[in-house]
Amino acid sequence: MATMIHTTREELLQQRASLLAEVHMSYEQLSTRAAAYNLSADELDVWHTIEGIDYLLEGDS
């Protein structure tokens, strides 16, 4: 049976902020660089994780 992880909205927001701090960029900077295909491998991993968090936060509204 698959394991399900429950995360609160506050935990997701905190994780999102931590990821942005890790790459030393704002969401807008990271988004702009992602749109221009101008991210390192680590930054791209962060971007994909943030996209997933945003998806979860959208469903929580």
PDB file with SEQRES, HELIX, SHEET and CRYST1 records, atoms N, CA, C and O in Angstrom:
SEQRES   1 A   61  MET ALA THR MET ILE HIS THR THR ARG GLU GLU LEU LEU          
SEQRES   2 A   61  GLN GLN ARG ALA SER LEU LEU ALA GLU VAL HIS MET SER          
SEQRES   3 A   61  TYR GLU GLN LEU SER THR ARG ALA ALA ALA TYR ASN LEU          
SEQRES   4 A   61  SER ALA ASP GLU LEU ASP VAL TRP HIS THR ILE GLU GLY          
SEQRES   5 A   61  ILE ASP TYR LEU LEU GLU GLY ASP SER                          
HELIX    1 AA1 ARG A    9  GLU A   22  1                                  14    
HELIX    2 AA2 TYR A   27  ALA A   35  1                                   9    
HELIX    3 AA3 ALA A   41  ASP A   60  1                                  20    
CRYST1    1.000    1.000    1.000  90.00  90.00  90.00 P 1           1          
ATOM      1  N   MET A   1       0.846  -1.178   0.000  1.00  0.00           N  
ATOM      2  CA  MET A   1       0.000   0.000   0.000  1.00  0.00           C  
ATOM      3  C   MET A   1       0.893   1.243   0.000  1.00  0.00           C  
ATOM      4  O   MET A   1       1.907   1.285   0.696  1.00  0.00           O  
ATOM      5  N   ALA A   2       0.512   2.247  -0.779  1.00  0.00           N  
ATOM      6  CA  ALA A   2       1.280   3.483  -0.887  1.00  0.00           C  
ATOM      7  C   ALA A   2       1.171   4.310   0.388  1.00  0.00           C  
ATOM      8  O   ALA A   2       0.140   4.313   1.061  1.00  0.00           O  
ATOM      9  N   THR A   3       2.239   5.000   0.699  1.00  0.00           N  
ATOM     10  CA  THR A   3       2.258   5.890   1.852  1.00  0.00           C  
ATOM     11  C   THR A   3       1.752   7.252   1.429  1.00  0.00           C  
ATOM     12  O   THR A   3       2.151   7.770   0.386  1.00  0.00           O  
ATOM     13  N   MET A   4       0.878   7.836   2.228  1.00  0.00           N  
ATOM     14  CA  MET A   4       0.344   9.155   1.942  1.00  0.00           C  
ATOM     15  C   MET A   4       0.903  10.131   2.969  1.00  0.00           C  
ATOM     16  O   MET A   4       0.894   9.859   4.170  1.00  0.00           O  
ATOM     17  N   ILE A   5       1.383  11.259   2.487  1.00  0.00           N  
ATOM     18  CA  ILE A   5       1.932  12.279   3.370  1.00  0.00           C  
ATOM     19  C   ILE A   5       0.958  13.449   3.407  1.00  0.00           C  
ATOM     20  O   ILE A   5       0.564  13.969   2.363  1.00  0.00           O  
ATOM     21  N   HIS A   6       0.578  13.856   4.593  1.00  0.00           N  
ATOM     22  CA  HIS A   6      -0.327  14.996   4.758  1.00  0.00           C  
ATOM     23  C   HIS A   6       0.498  16.204   5.169  1.00  0.00           C  
ATOM     24  O   HIS A   6       1.260  16.146   6.134  1.00  0.00           O  
ATOM     25  N   THR A   7       0.346  17.291   4.437  1.00  0.00           N  
ATOM     26  CA  THR A   7       1.077  18.518   4.710  1.00  0.00           C  
ATOM     27  C   THR A   7       0.085  19.664   4.780  1.00  0.00           C  
ATOM     28  O   THR A   7      -0.831  19.758   3.963  1.00  0.00           O  
ATOM     29  N   THR A   8       0.273  20.531   5.757  1.00  0.00           N  
ATOM     30  CA  THR A   8      -0.622  21.677   5.889  1.00  0.00           C  
ATOM     31  C   THR A   8      -0.227  22.771   4.898  1.00  0.00           C  
ATOM     32  O   THR A   8       0.882  22.778   4.364  1.00  0.00           O  
ATOM     33  N   ARG A   9      -1.144  23.678   4.671  1.00  0.00           N  
ATOM     34  CA  ARG A   9      -0.883  24.826   3.794  1.00  0.00           C  
ATOM     35  C   ARG A   9       0.320  25.616   4.299  1.00  0.00           C  
ATOM     36  O   ARG A   9       1.162  26.044   3.510  1.00  0.00           O  
ATOM     37  N   GLU A  10       0.397  25.807   5.600  1.00  0.00           N  
ATOM     38  CA  GLU A  10       1.509  26.565   6.191  1.00  0.00           C  
ATOM     39  C   GLU A  10       2.839  25.855   5.948  1.00  0.00           C  
ATOM     40  O   GLU A  10       3.844  26.508   5.665  1.00  0.00           O  
ATOM     41  N   GLU A  11       2.858  24.544   6.053  1.00  0.00           N  
ATOM     42  CA  GLU A  11       4.085  23.783   5.799  1.00  0.00           C  
ATOM     43  C   GLU A  11       4.512  23.895   4.335  1.00  0.00           C  
ATOM     44  O   GLU A  11       5.702  24.000   4.038  1.00  0.00           O  
ATOM     45  N   LEU A  12       3.537  23.872   3.422  1.00  0.00           N  
ATOM     46  CA  LEU A  12       3.853  24.025   2.003  1.00  0.00           C  
ATOM     47  C   LEU A  12       4.426  25.407   1.720  1.00  0.00           C  
ATOM     48  O   LEU A  12       5.396  25.531   0.973  1.00  0.00           O  
ATOM     49  N   LEU A  13       3.841  26.439   2.303  1.00  0.00           N  
ATOM     50  CA  LEU A  13       4.337  27.800   2.108  1.00  0.00           C  
ATOM     51  C   LEU A  13       5.743  27.954   2.677  1.00  0.00           C  
ATOM     52  O   LEU A  13       6.592  28.626   2.091  1.00  0.00           O  
ATOM     53  N   GLN A  14       5.978  27.328   3.815  1.00  0.00           N  
ATOM     54  CA  GLN A  14       7.302  27.382   4.432  1.00  0.00           C  
ATOM     55  C   GLN A  14       8.332  26.658   3.561  1.00  0.00           C  
ATOM     56  O   GLN A  14       9.447  27.147   3.383  1.00  0.00           O  
ATOM     57  N   GLN A  15       7.964  25.504   3.024  1.00  0.00           N  
ATOM     58  CA  GLN A  15       8.862  24.754   2.152  1.00  0.00           C  
ATOM     59  C   GLN A  15       9.178  25.559   0.894  1.00  0.00           C  
ATOM     60  O   GLN A  15      10.321  25.590   0.438  1.00  0.00           O  
ATOM     61  N   ARG A  16       8.162  26.204   0.341  1.00  0.00           N  
ATOM     62  CA  ARG A  16       8.330  27.032  -0.856  1.00  0.00           C  
ATOM     63  C   ARG A  16       9.317  28.169  -0.585  1.00  0.00           C  
ATOM     64  O   ARG A  16      10.212  28.422  -1.391  1.00  0.00           O  
ATOM     65  N   ALA A  17       9.155  28.846   0.537  1.00  0.00           N  
ATOM     66  CA  ALA A  17      10.049  29.946   0.910  1.00  0.00           C  
ATOM     67  C   ALA A  17      11.477  29.446   1.121  1.00  0.00           C  
ATOM     68  O   ALA A  17      12.434  30.115   0.731  1.00  0.00           O  
ATOM     69  N   SER A  18      11.620  28.286   1.730  1.00  0.00           N  
ATOM     70  CA  SER A  18      12.952  27.711   1.963  1.00  0.00           C  
ATOM     71  C   SER A  18      13.641  27.374   0.647  1.00  0.00           C  
ATOM     72  O   SER A  18      14.841  27.602   0.492  1.00  0.00           O  
ATOM     73  N   LEU A  19      12.887  26.837  -0.289  1.00  0.00           N  
ATOM     74  CA  LEU A  19      13.463  26.504  -1.590  1.00  0.00           C  
ATOM     75  C   LEU A  19      13.927  27.761  -2.330  1.00  0.00           C  
ATOM     76  O   LEU A  19      15.004  27.766  -2.926  1.00  0.00           O  
ATOM     77  N   LEU A  20      13.129  28.812  -2.296  1.00  0.00           N  
ATOM     78  CA  LEU A  20      13.521  30.059  -2.943  1.00  0.00           C  
ATOM     79  C   LEU A  20      14.771  30.639  -2.281  1.00  0.00           C  
ATOM     80  O   LEU A  20      15.653  31.152  -2.968  1.00  0.00           O  
ATOM     81  N   ALA A  21      14.851  30.562  -0.964  1.00  0.00           N  
ATOM     82  CA  ALA A  21      16.032  31.047  -0.251  1.00  0.00           C  
ATOM     83  C   ALA A  21      17.259  30.214  -0.630  1.00  0.00           C  
ATOM     84  O   ALA A  21      18.368  30.741  -0.720  1.00  0.00           O  
ATOM     85  N   GLU A  22      17.059  28.937  -0.847  1.00  0.00           N  
ATOM     86  CA  GLU A  22      18.160  28.037  -1.211  1.00  0.00           C  
ATOM     87  C   GLU A  22      18.816  28.452  -2.525  1.00  0.00           C  
ATOM     88  O   GLU A  22      20.033  28.333  -2.674  1.00  0.00           O  
ATOM     89  N   VAL A  23      18.025  28.937  -3.475  1.00  0.00           N  
ATOM     90  CA  VAL A  23      18.577  29.348  -4.771  1.00  0.00           C  
ATOM     91  C   VAL A  23      18.798  30.869  -4.840  1.00  0.00           C  
ATOM     92  O   VAL A  23      19.188  31.394  -5.883  1.00  0.00           O  
ATOM     93  N   HIS A  24      18.548  31.566  -3.731  1.00  0.00           N  
ATOM     94  CA  HIS A  24      18.783  33.011  -3.625  1.00  0.00           C  
ATOM     95  C   HIS A  24      18.044  33.796  -4.706  1.00  0.00           C  
ATOM     96  O   HIS A  24      18.607  34.697  -5.328  1.00  0.00           O  
ATOM     97  N   MET A  25      16.771  33.442  -4.922  1.00  0.00           N  
ATOM     98  CA  MET A  25      15.947  34.142  -5.913  1.00  0.00           C  
ATOM     99  C   MET A  25      14.538  34.309  -5.382  1.00  0.00           C  
ATOM    100  O   MET A  25      14.076  33.566  -4.516  1.00  0.00           O  
ATOM    101  N   SER A  26      13.867  35.317  -5.936  1.00  0.00           N  
ATOM    102  CA  SER A  26      12.439  35.460  -5.666  1.00  0.00           C  
ATOM    103  C   SER A  26      11.700  34.512  -6.607  1.00  0.00           C  
ATOM    104  O   SER A  26      12.287  33.959  -7.537  1.00  0.00           O  
ATOM    105  N   TYR A  27      10.414  34.334  -6.356  1.00  0.00           N  
ATOM    106  CA  TYR A  27       9.609  33.498  -7.245  1.00  0.00           C  
ATOM    107  C   TYR A  27       9.633  34.064  -8.665  1.00  0.00           C  
ATOM    108  O   TYR A  27       9.752  33.317  -9.636  1.00  0.00           O  
ATOM    109  N   GLU A  28       9.521  35.384  -8.777  1.00  0.00           N  
ATOM    110  CA  GLU A  28       9.489  36.032 -10.087  1.00  0.00           C  
ATOM    111  C   GLU A  28      10.797  35.813 -10.843  1.00  0.00           C  
ATOM    112  O   GLU A  28      10.783  35.533 -12.041  1.00  0.00           O  
ATOM    113  N   GLN A  29      11.929  35.940 -10.146  1.00  0.00           N  
ATOM    114  CA  GLN A  29      13.224  35.715 -10.784  1.00  0.00           C  
ATOM    115  C   GLN A  29      13.352  34.274 -11.272  1.00  0.00           C  
ATOM    116  O   GLN A  29      13.776  34.026 -12.401  1.00  0.00           O  
ATOM    117  N   LEU A  30      12.986  33.339 -10.421  1.00  0.00           N  
ATOM    118  CA  LEU A  30      13.088  31.929 -10.778  1.00  0.00           C  
ATOM    119  C   LEU A  30      12.158  31.602 -11.938  1.00  0.00           C  
ATOM    120  O   LEU A  30      12.540  30.876 -12.855  1.00  0.00           O  
ATOM    121  N   SER A  31      10.960  32.126 -11.902  1.00  0.00           N  
ATOM    122  CA  SER A  31       9.991  31.890 -12.957  1.00  0.00           C  
ATOM    123  C   SER A  31      10.476  32.448 -14.298  1.00  0.00           C  
ATOM    124  O   SER A  31      10.362  31.789 -15.332  1.00  0.00           O  
ATOM    125  N   THR A  32      11.013  33.655 -14.269  1.00  0.00           N  
ATOM    126  CA  THR A  32      11.522  34.287 -15.485  1.00  0.00           C  
ATOM    127  C   THR A  32      12.679  33.488 -16.068  1.00  0.00           C  
ATOM    128  O   THR A  32      12.737  33.260 -17.277  1.00  0.00           O  
ATOM    129  N   ARG A  33      13.590  33.068 -15.217  1.00  0.00           N  
ATOM    130  CA  ARG A  33      14.735  32.278 -15.696  1.00  0.00           C  
ATOM    131  C   ARG A  33      14.285  30.915 -16.212  1.00  0.00           C  
ATOM    132  O   ARG A  33      14.852  30.399 -17.175  1.00  0.00           O  
ATOM    133  N   ALA A  34      13.274  30.332 -15.581  1.00  0.00           N  
ATOM    134  CA  ALA A  34      12.751  29.039 -16.050  1.00  0.00           C  
ATOM    135  C   ALA A  34      12.124  29.200 -17.437  1.00  0.00           C  
ATOM    136  O   ALA A  34      12.310  28.347 -18.304  1.00  0.00           O  
ATOM    137  N   ALA A  35      11.391  30.281 -17.645  1.00  0.00           N  
ATOM    138  CA  ALA A  35      10.749  30.528 -18.936  1.00  0.00           C  
ATOM    139  C   ALA A  35      11.786  30.737 -20.042  1.00  0.00           C  
ATOM    140  O   ALA A  35      11.523  30.451 -21.210  1.00  0.00           O  
ATOM    141  N   ALA A  36      12.967  31.237 -19.664  1.00  0.00           N  
ATOM    142  CA  ALA A  36      14.043  31.481 -20.630  1.00  0.00           C  
ATOM    143  C   ALA A  36      15.004  30.288 -20.720  1.00  0.00           C  
ATOM    144  O   ALA A  36      16.037  30.371 -21.384  1.00  0.00           O  
ATOM    145  N   TYR A  37      14.663  29.179 -20.052  1.00  0.00           N  
ATOM    146  CA  TYR A  37      15.530  27.986 -20.028  1.00  0.00           C  
ATOM    147  C   TYR A  37      16.936  28.346 -19.552  1.00  0.00           C  
ATOM    148  O   TYR A  37      17.932  27.921 -20.138  1.00  0.00           O  
ATOM    149  N   ASN A  38      17.001  29.131 -18.487  1.00  0.00           N  
ATOM    150  CA  ASN A  38      18.266  29.629 -17.995  1.00  0.00           C  
ATOM    151  C   ASN A  38      18.472  29.244 -16.531  1.00  0.00           C  
ATOM    152  O   ASN A  38      18.816  30.091 -15.707  1.00  0.00           O  
ATOM    153  N   LEU A  39      18.260  27.960 -16.208  1.00  0.00           N  
ATOM    154  CA  LEU A  39      18.432  27.464 -14.846  1.00  0.00           C  
ATOM    155  C   LEU A  39      19.481  26.363 -14.812  1.00  0.00           C  
ATOM    156  O   LEU A  39      19.611  25.582 -15.755  1.00  0.00           O  
ATOM    157  N   SER A  40      20.227  26.311 -13.716  1.00  0.00           N  
ATOM    158  CA  SER A  40      21.135  25.183 -13.507  1.00  0.00           C  
ATOM    159  C   SER A  40      20.289  23.955 -13.170  1.00  0.00           C  
ATOM    160  O   SER A  40      19.082  24.068 -12.961  1.00  0.00           O  
ATOM    161  N   ALA A  41      20.912  22.804 -13.117  1.00  0.00           N  
ATOM    162  CA  ALA A  41      20.183  21.571 -12.783  1.00  0.00           C  
ATOM    163  C   ALA A  41      19.543  21.670 -11.400  1.00  0.00           C  
ATOM    164  O   ALA A  41      18.396  21.265 -11.212  1.00  0.00           O  
ATOM    165  N   ASP A  42      20.283  22.208 -10.439  1.00  0.00           N  
ATOM    166  CA  ASP A  42      19.729  22.345  -9.084  1.00  0.00           C  
ATOM    167  C   ASP A  42      18.568  23.334  -9.052  1.00  0.00           C  
ATOM    168  O   ASP A  42      17.556  23.095  -8.394  1.00  0.00           O  
ATOM    169  N   GLU A  43      18.723  24.441  -9.766  1.00  0.00           N  
ATOM    170  CA  GLU A  43      17.642  25.428  -9.820  1.00  0.00           C  
ATOM    171  C   GLU A  43      16.415  24.853 -10.512  1.00  0.00           C  
ATOM    172  O   GLU A  43      15.285  25.142 -10.117  1.00  0.00           O  
ATOM    173  N   LEU A  44      16.631  24.048 -11.534  1.00  0.00           N  
ATOM    174  CA  LEU A  44      15.512  23.412 -12.232  1.00  0.00           C  
ATOM    175  C   LEU A  44      14.775  22.448 -11.310  1.00  0.00           C  
ATOM    176  O   LEU A  44      13.546  22.377 -11.341  1.00  0.00           O  
ATOM    177  N   ASP A  45      15.513  21.706 -10.491  1.00  0.00           N  
ATOM    178  CA  ASP A  45      14.872  20.825  -9.505  1.00  0.00           C  
ATOM    179  C   ASP A  45      14.002  21.632  -8.543  1.00  0.00           C  
ATOM    180  O   ASP A  45      12.879  21.239  -8.226  1.00  0.00           O  
ATOM    181  N   VAL A  46      14.531  22.754  -8.089  1.00  0.00           N  
ATOM    182  CA  VAL A  46      13.762  23.628  -7.188  1.00  0.00           C  
ATOM    183  C   VAL A  46      12.519  24.141  -7.906  1.00  0.00           C  
ATOM    184  O   VAL A  46      11.431  24.156  -7.330  1.00  0.00           O  
ATOM    185  N   TRP A  47      12.672  24.558  -9.152  1.00  0.00           N  
ATOM    186  CA  TRP A  47      11.530  25.076  -9.916  1.00  0.00           C  
ATOM    187  C   TRP A  47      10.428  24.025 -10.038  1.00  0.00           C  
ATOM    188  O   TRP A  47       9.252  24.328  -9.833  1.00  0.00           O  
ATOM    189  N   HIS A  48      10.805  22.797 -10.371  1.00  0.00           N  
ATOM    190  CA  HIS A  48       9.803  21.739 -10.518  1.00  0.00           C  
ATOM    191  C   HIS A  48       9.118  21.433  -9.181  1.00  0.00           C  
ATOM    192  O   HIS A  48       7.919  21.155  -9.146  1.00  0.00           O  
ATOM    193  N   THR A  49       9.867  21.484  -8.100  1.00  0.00           N  
ATOM    194  CA  THR A  49       9.284  21.258  -6.779  1.00  0.00           C  
ATOM    195  C   THR A  49       8.307  22.383  -6.442  1.00  0.00           C  
ATOM    196  O   THR A  49       7.223  22.129  -5.918  1.00  0.00           O  
ATOM    197  N   ILE A  50       8.688  23.611  -6.739  1.00  0.00           N  
ATOM    198  CA  ILE A  50       7.804  24.744  -6.466  1.00  0.00           C  
ATOM    199  C   ILE A  50       6.546  24.663  -7.326  1.00  0.00           C  
ATOM    200  O   ILE A  50       5.460  24.997  -6.852  1.00  0.00           O  
ATOM    201  N   GLU A  51       6.669  24.229  -8.569  1.00  0.00           N  
ATOM    202  CA  GLU A  51       5.482  24.041  -9.403  1.00  0.00           C  
ATOM    203  C   GLU A  51       4.531  23.029  -8.761  1.00  0.00           C  
ATOM    204  O   GLU A  51       3.316  23.221  -8.779  1.00  0.00           O  
ATOM    205  N   GLY A  52       5.076  21.964  -8.199  1.00  0.00           N  
ATOM    206  CA  GLY A  52       4.252  20.970  -7.514  1.00  0.00           C  
ATOM    207  C   GLY A  52       3.588  21.533  -6.275  1.00  0.00           C  
ATOM    208  O   GLY A  52       2.419  21.255  -6.006  1.00  0.00           O  
ATOM    209  N   ILE A  53       4.333  22.324  -5.520  1.00  0.00           N  
ATOM    210  CA  ILE A  53       3.772  22.960  -4.322  1.00  0.00           C  
ATOM    211  C   ILE A  53       2.649  23.920  -4.724  1.00  0.00           C  
ATOM    212  O   ILE A  53       1.592  23.947  -4.094  1.00  0.00           O  
ATOM    213  N   ASP A  54       2.887  24.705  -5.773  1.00  0.00           N  
ATOM    214  CA  ASP A  54       1.853  25.630  -6.244  1.00  0.00           C  
ATOM    215  C   ASP A  54       0.592  24.884  -6.656  1.00  0.00           C  
ATOM    216  O   ASP A  54      -0.518  25.344  -6.389  1.00  0.00           O  
ATOM    217  N   TYR A  55       0.756  23.743  -7.300  1.00  0.00           N  
ATOM    218  CA  TYR A  55      -0.386  22.921  -7.694  1.00  0.00           C  
ATOM    219  C   TYR A  55      -1.175  22.472  -6.461  1.00  0.00           C  
ATOM    220  O   TYR A  55      -2.405  22.528  -6.448  1.00  0.00           O  
ATOM    221  N   LEU A  56      -0.465  22.033  -5.441  1.00  0.00           N  
ATOM    222  CA  LEU A  56      -1.141  21.602  -4.213  1.00  0.00           C  
ATOM    223  C   LEU A  56      -1.833  22.777  -3.518  1.00  0.00           C  
ATOM    224  O   LEU A  56      -2.938  22.638  -2.992  1.00  0.00           O  
ATOM    225  N   LEU A  57      -1.170  23.928  -3.524  1.00  0.00           N  
ATOM    226  CA  LEU A  57      -1.772  25.097  -2.889  1.00  0.00           C  
ATOM    227  C   LEU A  57      -3.017  25.555  -3.647  1.00  0.00           C  
ATOM    228  O   LEU A  57      -3.978  26.015  -3.032  1.00  0.00           O  
ATOM    229  N   GLU A  58      -3.009  25.434  -4.965  1.00  0.00           N  
ATOM    230  CA  GLU A  58      -4.190  25.780  -5.766  1.00  0.00           C  
ATOM    231  C   GLU A  58      -5.383  24.930  -5.381  1.00  0.00           C  
ATOM    232  O   GLU A  58      -6.502  25.429  -5.255  1.00  0.00           O  
ATOM    233  N   GLY A  59      -5.141  23.652  -5.196  1.00  0.00           N  
ATOM    234  CA  GLY A  59      -6.218  22.725  -4.843  1.00  0.00           C  
ATOM    235  C   GLY A  59      -6.731  22.929  -3.433  1.00  0.00           C  
ATOM    236  O   GLY A  59      -7.814  22.462  -3.082  1.00  0.00           O  
ATOM    237  N   ASP A  60      -5.941  23.636  -2.615  1.00  0.00           N  
ATOM    238  CA  ASP A  60      -6.300  23.873  -1.226  1.00  0.00           C  
ATOM    239  C   ASP A  60      -7.174  25.114  -1.073  1.00  0.00           C  
ATOM    240  O   ASP A  60      -7.742  25.347  -0.006  1.00  0.00           O  
ATOM    241  N   SER A  61      -7.284  25.910  -2.133  1.00  0.00           N  
ATOM    242  CA  SER A  61      -8.031  27.192  -2.053  1.00  0.00           C  
ATOM    243  C   SER A  61      -9.526  26.945  -1.969  1.00  0.00           C  
ATOM    244  O   SER A  61     -10.305  27.895  -1.895  1.00  0.00           O  
TER     245      SER A  61                                                      
END                                                                             
